[in-house]
Coordinates of C-alpha atoms in Angstrom, one line a residue:
X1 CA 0.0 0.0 0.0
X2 CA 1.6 3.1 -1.4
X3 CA 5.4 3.2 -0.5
X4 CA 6.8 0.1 0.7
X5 CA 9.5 0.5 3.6
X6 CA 12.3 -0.5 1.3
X7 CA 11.5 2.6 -0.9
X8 CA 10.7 4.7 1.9
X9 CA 14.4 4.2 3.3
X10 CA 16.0 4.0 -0.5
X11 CA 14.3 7.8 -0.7
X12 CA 15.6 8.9 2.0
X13 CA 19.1 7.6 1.1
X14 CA 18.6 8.9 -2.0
X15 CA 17.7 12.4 -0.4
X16 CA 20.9 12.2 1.7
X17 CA 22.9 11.5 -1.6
X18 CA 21.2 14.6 -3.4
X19 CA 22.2 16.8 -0.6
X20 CA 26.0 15.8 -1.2
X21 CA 25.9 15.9 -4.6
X22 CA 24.7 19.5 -4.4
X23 CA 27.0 20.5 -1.6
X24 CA 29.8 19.6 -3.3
X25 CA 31.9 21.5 -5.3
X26 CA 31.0 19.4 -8.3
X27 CA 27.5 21.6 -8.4
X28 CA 28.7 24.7 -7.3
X29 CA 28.6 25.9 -11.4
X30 CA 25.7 24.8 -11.5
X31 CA 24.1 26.7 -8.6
X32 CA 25.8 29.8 -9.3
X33 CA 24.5 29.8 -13.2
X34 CA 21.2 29.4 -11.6
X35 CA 21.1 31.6 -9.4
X36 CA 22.2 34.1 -11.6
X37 CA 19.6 32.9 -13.8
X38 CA 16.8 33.6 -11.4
X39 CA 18.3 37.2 -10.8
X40 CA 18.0 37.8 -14.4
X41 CA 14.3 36.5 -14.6
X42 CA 13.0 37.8 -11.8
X43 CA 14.9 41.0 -12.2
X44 CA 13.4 41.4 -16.0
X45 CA 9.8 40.9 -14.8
X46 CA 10.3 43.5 -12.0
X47 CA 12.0 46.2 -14.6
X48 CA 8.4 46.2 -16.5
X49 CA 7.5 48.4 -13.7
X50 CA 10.3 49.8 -12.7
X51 CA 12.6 51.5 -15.0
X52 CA 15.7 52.2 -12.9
X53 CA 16.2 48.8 -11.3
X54 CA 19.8 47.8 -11.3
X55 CA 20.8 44.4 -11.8
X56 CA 24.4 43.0 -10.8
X57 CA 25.2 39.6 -11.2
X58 CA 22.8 37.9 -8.6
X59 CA 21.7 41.3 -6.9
X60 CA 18.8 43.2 -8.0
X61 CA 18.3 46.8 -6.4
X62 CA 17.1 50.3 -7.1
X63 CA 19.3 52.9 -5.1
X64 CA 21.7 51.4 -3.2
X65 CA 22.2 47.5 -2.5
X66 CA 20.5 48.0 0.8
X67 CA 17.9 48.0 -0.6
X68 CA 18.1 44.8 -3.0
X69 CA 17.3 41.3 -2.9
X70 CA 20.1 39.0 -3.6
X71 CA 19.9 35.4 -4.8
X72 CA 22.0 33.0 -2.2
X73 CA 22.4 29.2 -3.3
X74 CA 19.2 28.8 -0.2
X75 CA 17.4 31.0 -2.3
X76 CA 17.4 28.6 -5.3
X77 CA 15.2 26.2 -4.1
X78 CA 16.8 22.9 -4.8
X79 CA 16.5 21.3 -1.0
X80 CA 12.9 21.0 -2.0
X81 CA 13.7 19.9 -5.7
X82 CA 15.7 17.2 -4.1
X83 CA 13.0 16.3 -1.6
X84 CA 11.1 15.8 -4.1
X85 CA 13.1 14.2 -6.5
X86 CA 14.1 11.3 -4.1
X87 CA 10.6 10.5 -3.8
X88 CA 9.8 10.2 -8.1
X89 CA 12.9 8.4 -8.1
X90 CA 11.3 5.3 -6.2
X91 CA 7.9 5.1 -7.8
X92 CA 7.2 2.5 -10.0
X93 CA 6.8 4.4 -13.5
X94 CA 9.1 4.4 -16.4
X95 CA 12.2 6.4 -16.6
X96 CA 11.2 8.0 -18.9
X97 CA 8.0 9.3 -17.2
X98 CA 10.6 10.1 -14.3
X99 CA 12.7 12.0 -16.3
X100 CA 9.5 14.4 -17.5
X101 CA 8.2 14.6 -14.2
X102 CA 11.9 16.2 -12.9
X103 CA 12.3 18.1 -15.6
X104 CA 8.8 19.7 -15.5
X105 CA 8.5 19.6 -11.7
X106 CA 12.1 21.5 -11.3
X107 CA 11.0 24.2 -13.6
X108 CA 7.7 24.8 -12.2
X109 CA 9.2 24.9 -8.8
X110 CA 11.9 27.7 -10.1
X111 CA 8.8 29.7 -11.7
X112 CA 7.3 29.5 -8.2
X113 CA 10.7 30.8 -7.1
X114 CA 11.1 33.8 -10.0
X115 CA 7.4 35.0 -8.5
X116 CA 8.6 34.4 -4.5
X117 CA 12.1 36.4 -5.6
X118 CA 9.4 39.4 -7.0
X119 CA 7.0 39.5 -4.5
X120 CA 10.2 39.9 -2.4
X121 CA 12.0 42.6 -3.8
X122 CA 8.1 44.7 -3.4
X123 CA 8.2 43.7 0.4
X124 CA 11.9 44.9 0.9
X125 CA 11.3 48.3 -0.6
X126 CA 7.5 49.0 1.0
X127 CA 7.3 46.9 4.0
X128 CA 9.4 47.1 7.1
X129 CA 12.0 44.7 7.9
X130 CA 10.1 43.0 10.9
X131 CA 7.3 42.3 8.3
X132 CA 9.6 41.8 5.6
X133 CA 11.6 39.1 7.5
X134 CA 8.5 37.2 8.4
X135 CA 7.2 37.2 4.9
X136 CA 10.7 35.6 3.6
X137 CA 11.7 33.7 6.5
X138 CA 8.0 32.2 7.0
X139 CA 5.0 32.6 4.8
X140 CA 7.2 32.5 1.6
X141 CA 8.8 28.8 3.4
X142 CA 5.4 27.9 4.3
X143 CA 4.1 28.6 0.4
X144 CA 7.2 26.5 -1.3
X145 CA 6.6 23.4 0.9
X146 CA 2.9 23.7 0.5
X147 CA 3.0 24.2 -3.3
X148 CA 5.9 21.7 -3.9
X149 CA 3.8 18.7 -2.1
X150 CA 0.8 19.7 -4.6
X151 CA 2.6 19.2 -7.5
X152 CA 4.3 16.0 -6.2
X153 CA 0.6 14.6 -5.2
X154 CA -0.9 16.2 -8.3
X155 CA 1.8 14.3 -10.8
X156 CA 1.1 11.0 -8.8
X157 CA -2.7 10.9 -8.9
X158 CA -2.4 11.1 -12.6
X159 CA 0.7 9.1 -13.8
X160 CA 1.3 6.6 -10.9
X161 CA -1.4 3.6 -11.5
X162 CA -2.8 2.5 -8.0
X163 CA -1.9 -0.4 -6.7
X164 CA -4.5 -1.9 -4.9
X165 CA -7.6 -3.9 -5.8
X166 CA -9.8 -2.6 -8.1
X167 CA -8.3 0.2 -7.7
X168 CA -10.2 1.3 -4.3
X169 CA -8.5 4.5 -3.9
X170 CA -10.0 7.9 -3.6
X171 CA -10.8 9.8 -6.5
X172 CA -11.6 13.6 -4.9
X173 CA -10.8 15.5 -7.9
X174 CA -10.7 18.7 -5.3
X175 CA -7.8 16.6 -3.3
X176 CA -4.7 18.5 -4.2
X177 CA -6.7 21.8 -3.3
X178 CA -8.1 20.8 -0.1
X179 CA -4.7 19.8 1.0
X180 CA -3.6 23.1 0.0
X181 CA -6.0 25.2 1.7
X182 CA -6.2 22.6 4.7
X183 CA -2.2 22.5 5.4
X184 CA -1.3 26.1 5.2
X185 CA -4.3 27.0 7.2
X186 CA -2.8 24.6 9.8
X187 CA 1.0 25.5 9.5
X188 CA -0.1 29.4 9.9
X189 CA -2.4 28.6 12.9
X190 CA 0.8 26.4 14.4
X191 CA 3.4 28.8 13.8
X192 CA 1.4 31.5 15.8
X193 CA 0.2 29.3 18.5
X194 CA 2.0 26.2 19.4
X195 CA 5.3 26.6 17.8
X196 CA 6.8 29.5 20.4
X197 CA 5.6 26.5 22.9
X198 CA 7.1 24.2 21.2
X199 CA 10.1 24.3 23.2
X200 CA 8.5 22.8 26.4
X201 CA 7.8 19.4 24.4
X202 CA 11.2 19.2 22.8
X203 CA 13.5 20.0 26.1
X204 CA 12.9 16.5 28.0
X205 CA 14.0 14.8 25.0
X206 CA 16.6 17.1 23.2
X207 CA 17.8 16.7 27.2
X208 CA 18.6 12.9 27.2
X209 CA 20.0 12.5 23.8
X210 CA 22.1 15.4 24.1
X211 CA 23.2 13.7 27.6
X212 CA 23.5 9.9 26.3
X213 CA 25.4 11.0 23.4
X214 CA 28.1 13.6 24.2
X215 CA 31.0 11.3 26.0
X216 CA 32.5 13.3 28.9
X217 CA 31.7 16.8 27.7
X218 CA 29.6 17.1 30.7
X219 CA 26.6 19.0 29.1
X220 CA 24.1 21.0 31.3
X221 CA 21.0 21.9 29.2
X222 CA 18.3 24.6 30.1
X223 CA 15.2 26.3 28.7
X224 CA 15.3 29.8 28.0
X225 CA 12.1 31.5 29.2
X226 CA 12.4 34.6 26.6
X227 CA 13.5 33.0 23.6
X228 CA 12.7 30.1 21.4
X229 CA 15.7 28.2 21.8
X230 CA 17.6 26.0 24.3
X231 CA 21.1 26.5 26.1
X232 CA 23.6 23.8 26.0
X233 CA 26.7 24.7 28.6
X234 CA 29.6 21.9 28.5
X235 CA 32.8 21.6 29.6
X236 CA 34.7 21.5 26.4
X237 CA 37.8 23.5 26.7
X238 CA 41.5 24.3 24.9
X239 CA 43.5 22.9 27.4
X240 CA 47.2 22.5 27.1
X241 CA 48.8 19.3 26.0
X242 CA 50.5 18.2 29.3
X243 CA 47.2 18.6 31.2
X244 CA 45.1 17.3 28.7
X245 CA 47.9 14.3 28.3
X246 CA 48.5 13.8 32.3
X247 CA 44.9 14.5 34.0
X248 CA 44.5 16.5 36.8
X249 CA 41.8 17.0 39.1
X250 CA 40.8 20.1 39.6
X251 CA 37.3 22.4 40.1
X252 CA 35.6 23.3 36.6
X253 CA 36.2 27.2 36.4
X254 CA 33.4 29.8 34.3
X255 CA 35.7 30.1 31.6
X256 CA 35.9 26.8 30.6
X257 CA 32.4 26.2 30.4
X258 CA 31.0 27.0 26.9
X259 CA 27.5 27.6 26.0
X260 CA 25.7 27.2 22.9
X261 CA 22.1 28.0 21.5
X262 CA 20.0 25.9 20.2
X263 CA 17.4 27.2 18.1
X264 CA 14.3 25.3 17.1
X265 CA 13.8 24.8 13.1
X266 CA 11.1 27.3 12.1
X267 CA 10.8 25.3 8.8
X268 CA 9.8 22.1 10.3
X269 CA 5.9 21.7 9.9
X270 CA 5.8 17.8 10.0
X271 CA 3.0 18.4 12.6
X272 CA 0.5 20.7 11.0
X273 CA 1.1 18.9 7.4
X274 CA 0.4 15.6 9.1
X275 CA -2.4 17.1 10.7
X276 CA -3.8 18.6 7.2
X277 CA -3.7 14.8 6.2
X278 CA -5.8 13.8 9.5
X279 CA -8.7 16.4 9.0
X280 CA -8.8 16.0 5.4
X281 CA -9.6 12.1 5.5
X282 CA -11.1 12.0 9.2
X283 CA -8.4 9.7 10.8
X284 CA -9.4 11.2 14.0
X285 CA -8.1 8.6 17.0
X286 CA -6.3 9.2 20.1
X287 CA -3.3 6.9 18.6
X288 CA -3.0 8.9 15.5
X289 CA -2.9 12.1 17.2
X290 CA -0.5 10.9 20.1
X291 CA 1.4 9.3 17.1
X292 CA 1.7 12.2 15.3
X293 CA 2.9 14.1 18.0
X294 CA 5.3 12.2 19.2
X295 CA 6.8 12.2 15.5
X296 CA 6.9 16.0 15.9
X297 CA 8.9 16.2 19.1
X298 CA 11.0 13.4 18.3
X299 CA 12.2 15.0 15.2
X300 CA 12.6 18.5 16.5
X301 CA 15.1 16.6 19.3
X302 CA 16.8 14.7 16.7
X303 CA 17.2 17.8 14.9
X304 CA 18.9 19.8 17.5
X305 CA 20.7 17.2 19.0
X306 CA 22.3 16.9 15.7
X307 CA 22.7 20.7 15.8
X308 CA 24.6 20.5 18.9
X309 CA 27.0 17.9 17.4
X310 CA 27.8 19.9 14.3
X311 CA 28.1 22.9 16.6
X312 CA 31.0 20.5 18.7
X313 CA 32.3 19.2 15.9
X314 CA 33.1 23.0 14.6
X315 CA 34.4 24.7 17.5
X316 CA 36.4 21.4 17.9
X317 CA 38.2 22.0 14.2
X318 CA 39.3 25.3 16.2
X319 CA 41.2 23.9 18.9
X320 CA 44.4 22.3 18.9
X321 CA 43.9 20.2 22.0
X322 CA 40.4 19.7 22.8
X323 CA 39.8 19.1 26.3
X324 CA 36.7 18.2 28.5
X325 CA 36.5 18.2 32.1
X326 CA 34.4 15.6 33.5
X327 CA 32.1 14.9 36.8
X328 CA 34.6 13.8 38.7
X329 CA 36.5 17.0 38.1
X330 CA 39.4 15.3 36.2
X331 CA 40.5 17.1 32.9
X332 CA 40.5 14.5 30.0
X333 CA 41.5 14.6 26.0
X334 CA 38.6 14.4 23.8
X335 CA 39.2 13.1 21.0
X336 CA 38.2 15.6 17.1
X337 CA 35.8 15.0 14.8
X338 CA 36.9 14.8 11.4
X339 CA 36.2 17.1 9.0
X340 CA 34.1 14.6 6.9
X341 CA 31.8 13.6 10.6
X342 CA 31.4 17.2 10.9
X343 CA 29.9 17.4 7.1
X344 CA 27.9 14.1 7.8
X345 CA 26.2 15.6 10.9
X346 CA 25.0 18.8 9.2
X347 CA 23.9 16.9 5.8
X348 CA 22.0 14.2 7.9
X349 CA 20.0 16.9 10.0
X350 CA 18.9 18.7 6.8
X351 CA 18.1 15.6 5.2
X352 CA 15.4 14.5 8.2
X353 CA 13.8 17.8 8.2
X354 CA 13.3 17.5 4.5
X355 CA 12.4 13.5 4.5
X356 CA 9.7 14.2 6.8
X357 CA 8.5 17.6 5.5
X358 CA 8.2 15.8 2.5
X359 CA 8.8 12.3 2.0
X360 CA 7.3 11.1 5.1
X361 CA 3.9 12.9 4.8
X362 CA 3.7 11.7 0.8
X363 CA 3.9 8.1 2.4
X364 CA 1.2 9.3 4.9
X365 CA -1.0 10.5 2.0
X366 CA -0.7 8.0 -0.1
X367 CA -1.8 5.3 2.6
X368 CA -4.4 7.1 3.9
X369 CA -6.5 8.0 0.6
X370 CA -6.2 4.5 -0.5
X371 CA -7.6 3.6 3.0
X372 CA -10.5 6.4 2.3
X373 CA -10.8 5.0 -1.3
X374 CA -11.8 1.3 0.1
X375 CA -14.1 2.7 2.7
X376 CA -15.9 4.7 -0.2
X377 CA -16.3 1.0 -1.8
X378 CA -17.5 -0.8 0.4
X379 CA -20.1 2.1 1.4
X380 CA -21.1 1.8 -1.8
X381 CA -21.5 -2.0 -2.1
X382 CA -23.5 -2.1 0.7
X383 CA -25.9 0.8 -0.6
X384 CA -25.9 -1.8 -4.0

């Protein structure tokens, strides 16, 4: 019924894989051409109404730079292109019907972009930062996700053949909509109500793992009451080699304690997209809530307690002999991270956030129309 394990796990690997590729400095052309690319378009389609608009490689402005909207490699759009390419790479269609849907489903995604890039460069020069930032950091996030998943669920209602008997599977034409209008509805109504909450759910867990997985760092984590984050103190240090080398017991002074933020992903709507999926085909149960939930705060902890590690891994690159002090008050060595863990830890964290933003909740969908298409049958056999 809709994605088997095996190619739920072969997206997601596939996803991780997609994220190197375009890390690396093997696509670096490529992203730079395109985002110059989408300067050019979107600074073209702005110039129809404003004459003076300067354009300068990837920066579009009128006056001074200040004032501009510049086209970064985050910008471009490709973490969702490779979201959801991993997931038309595992569905059983033809390559060539593969090949057409990436092709057509990249270039709609970039005209989305060309009209985000617009709509930007208006809200820079007439709106004030605060509800400039909000619009690009938030609505504009919430709009790309939104509109991606449509076109992904679109494509699939009409080229992927179900595969269940007699094809019980729901034919709402008004699906795709609904999901739309259901989903962001949720995801605006979470990010002004739960999501500055949020925090409180996450800390017990972000807690433990950060605690069962840092070795003798001797981590201390606390909520902060004004801010949507969480404080991490540990005991990591430069210490000199003979100490580090020899030990020596001694008491844990205030400037060897380091303290780092972590702040909770404002892109991760897992739980209001899940919900949208709920309330569109009435899967209301206690499990399924609880169940979705605990996804939610799961992820958010995995998230930052990979955020933590990278952070770690970083400052360690810095320091020539890493040092921790642990319970017992006895200075110990700690051993680096290499260079290739540290890149690991920050390409695995943005592949979860993507695989269940997007991959995850396609699964979801898929299994739970086909589970509303064979209630609609047998409603209507027993009305025959």
């Amino acid at each position: 019924m809709g994605l088997s394990s095996l190619r739920l796990i072969s997206s997601f690997a596939l996803l991780l894989a997609f994220i190197y590729l375009l890390k690396s400095p093997l696509a670096q052309p490529f992203v730079e051409a395109l985002c110059l690319l989408l300067a050019k378009l979107a600074a073209s389609l702005i110039h129809l109404f404003i004459s003076d608009l300067v354009l300068d490689k990837d920066t579009f402005y009128v006056g001074t730079v200040e004032y501009g909207i510049k086209v970064a490699p985050e910008c471009a759009a490709l973490l969702g292109c490779t979201a959801i390419a991993s997931l038309i790479a595992v569905e059983k269609v033809s390559v060539v019907e593969k090949m057409k849907a990436l092709i057509v489903g990249f270039a709609i995604i970039q005209l989305m972009n060309v009209v985000r890039l617009c709509l930007l460069f208006f809200a820079r020069i007439w709106l004030l930062p605060p509800t400039y930032d909000a619009i690009h950091e938030l609505y504009f996030q919430i709009a790309m996700i939104v509109l991606t998943l449509c076109f992904y669920m679109a494509w699939r209602i009409k080229r992927v053949p179900p595969n269940t008997q007699n094809n019980a599977i729901s034919n709402d034409k008004n699906e795709v909509v609904k999901f739309g209008i259901v989903s962001a509805t949720l995801i605006f109504v979470y990010t002004f109500t739960l999501q500055s909450q949020f925090k409180y759910f996450v800390y017990l867990p972000t807690a433990t793992f950060v605690t069962v997985s840092d070795g003798n760092w001797g981590s201390d984590v606390s909520i902060s009451e004004n801010q949507n984050r969480l404080e991490v103190s540990n005991h990591l240090f430069a210490a000199r080699q003979p100490v580090a080398e020899q030990g020596e017991k001694r008491s844990v002074a205030l400037n060897q304690t380091t303290s780092m933020d972590l702040v909770l992903n404002k892109n991760n709507f897992v739980l209001p997209l899940l919900l949208a999926l709920v309330v569109m085909y009435r899967r209301y149960s206690s499990k399924m809530l609880v169940c979705i939930v605990a996804i939610a705060i799961i992820l958010q902890s995995a998230n930052l307690t990979l955020l933590y590690h990278h952070q770690i891994a970083s400052a360690m690159q810095g320091i020539s002999f890493p040092a921790a002090v642990t319970n017992d008050n006895w200075i110990e060595p700690v051993e680096k991270y290499s260079v290739e863990f540290t890149l690991f830890l920050k390409h695995l964290n943005a592949a979860l956030i993507l695989f269940f933003s997007y991959t995850f909740c396609a699964y979801c969908w898929q299994n739970f129309r086909t589970v509303e298409g064979l209630k609609t049958e047998i409603n209507n056999m027993k009305v025959v």
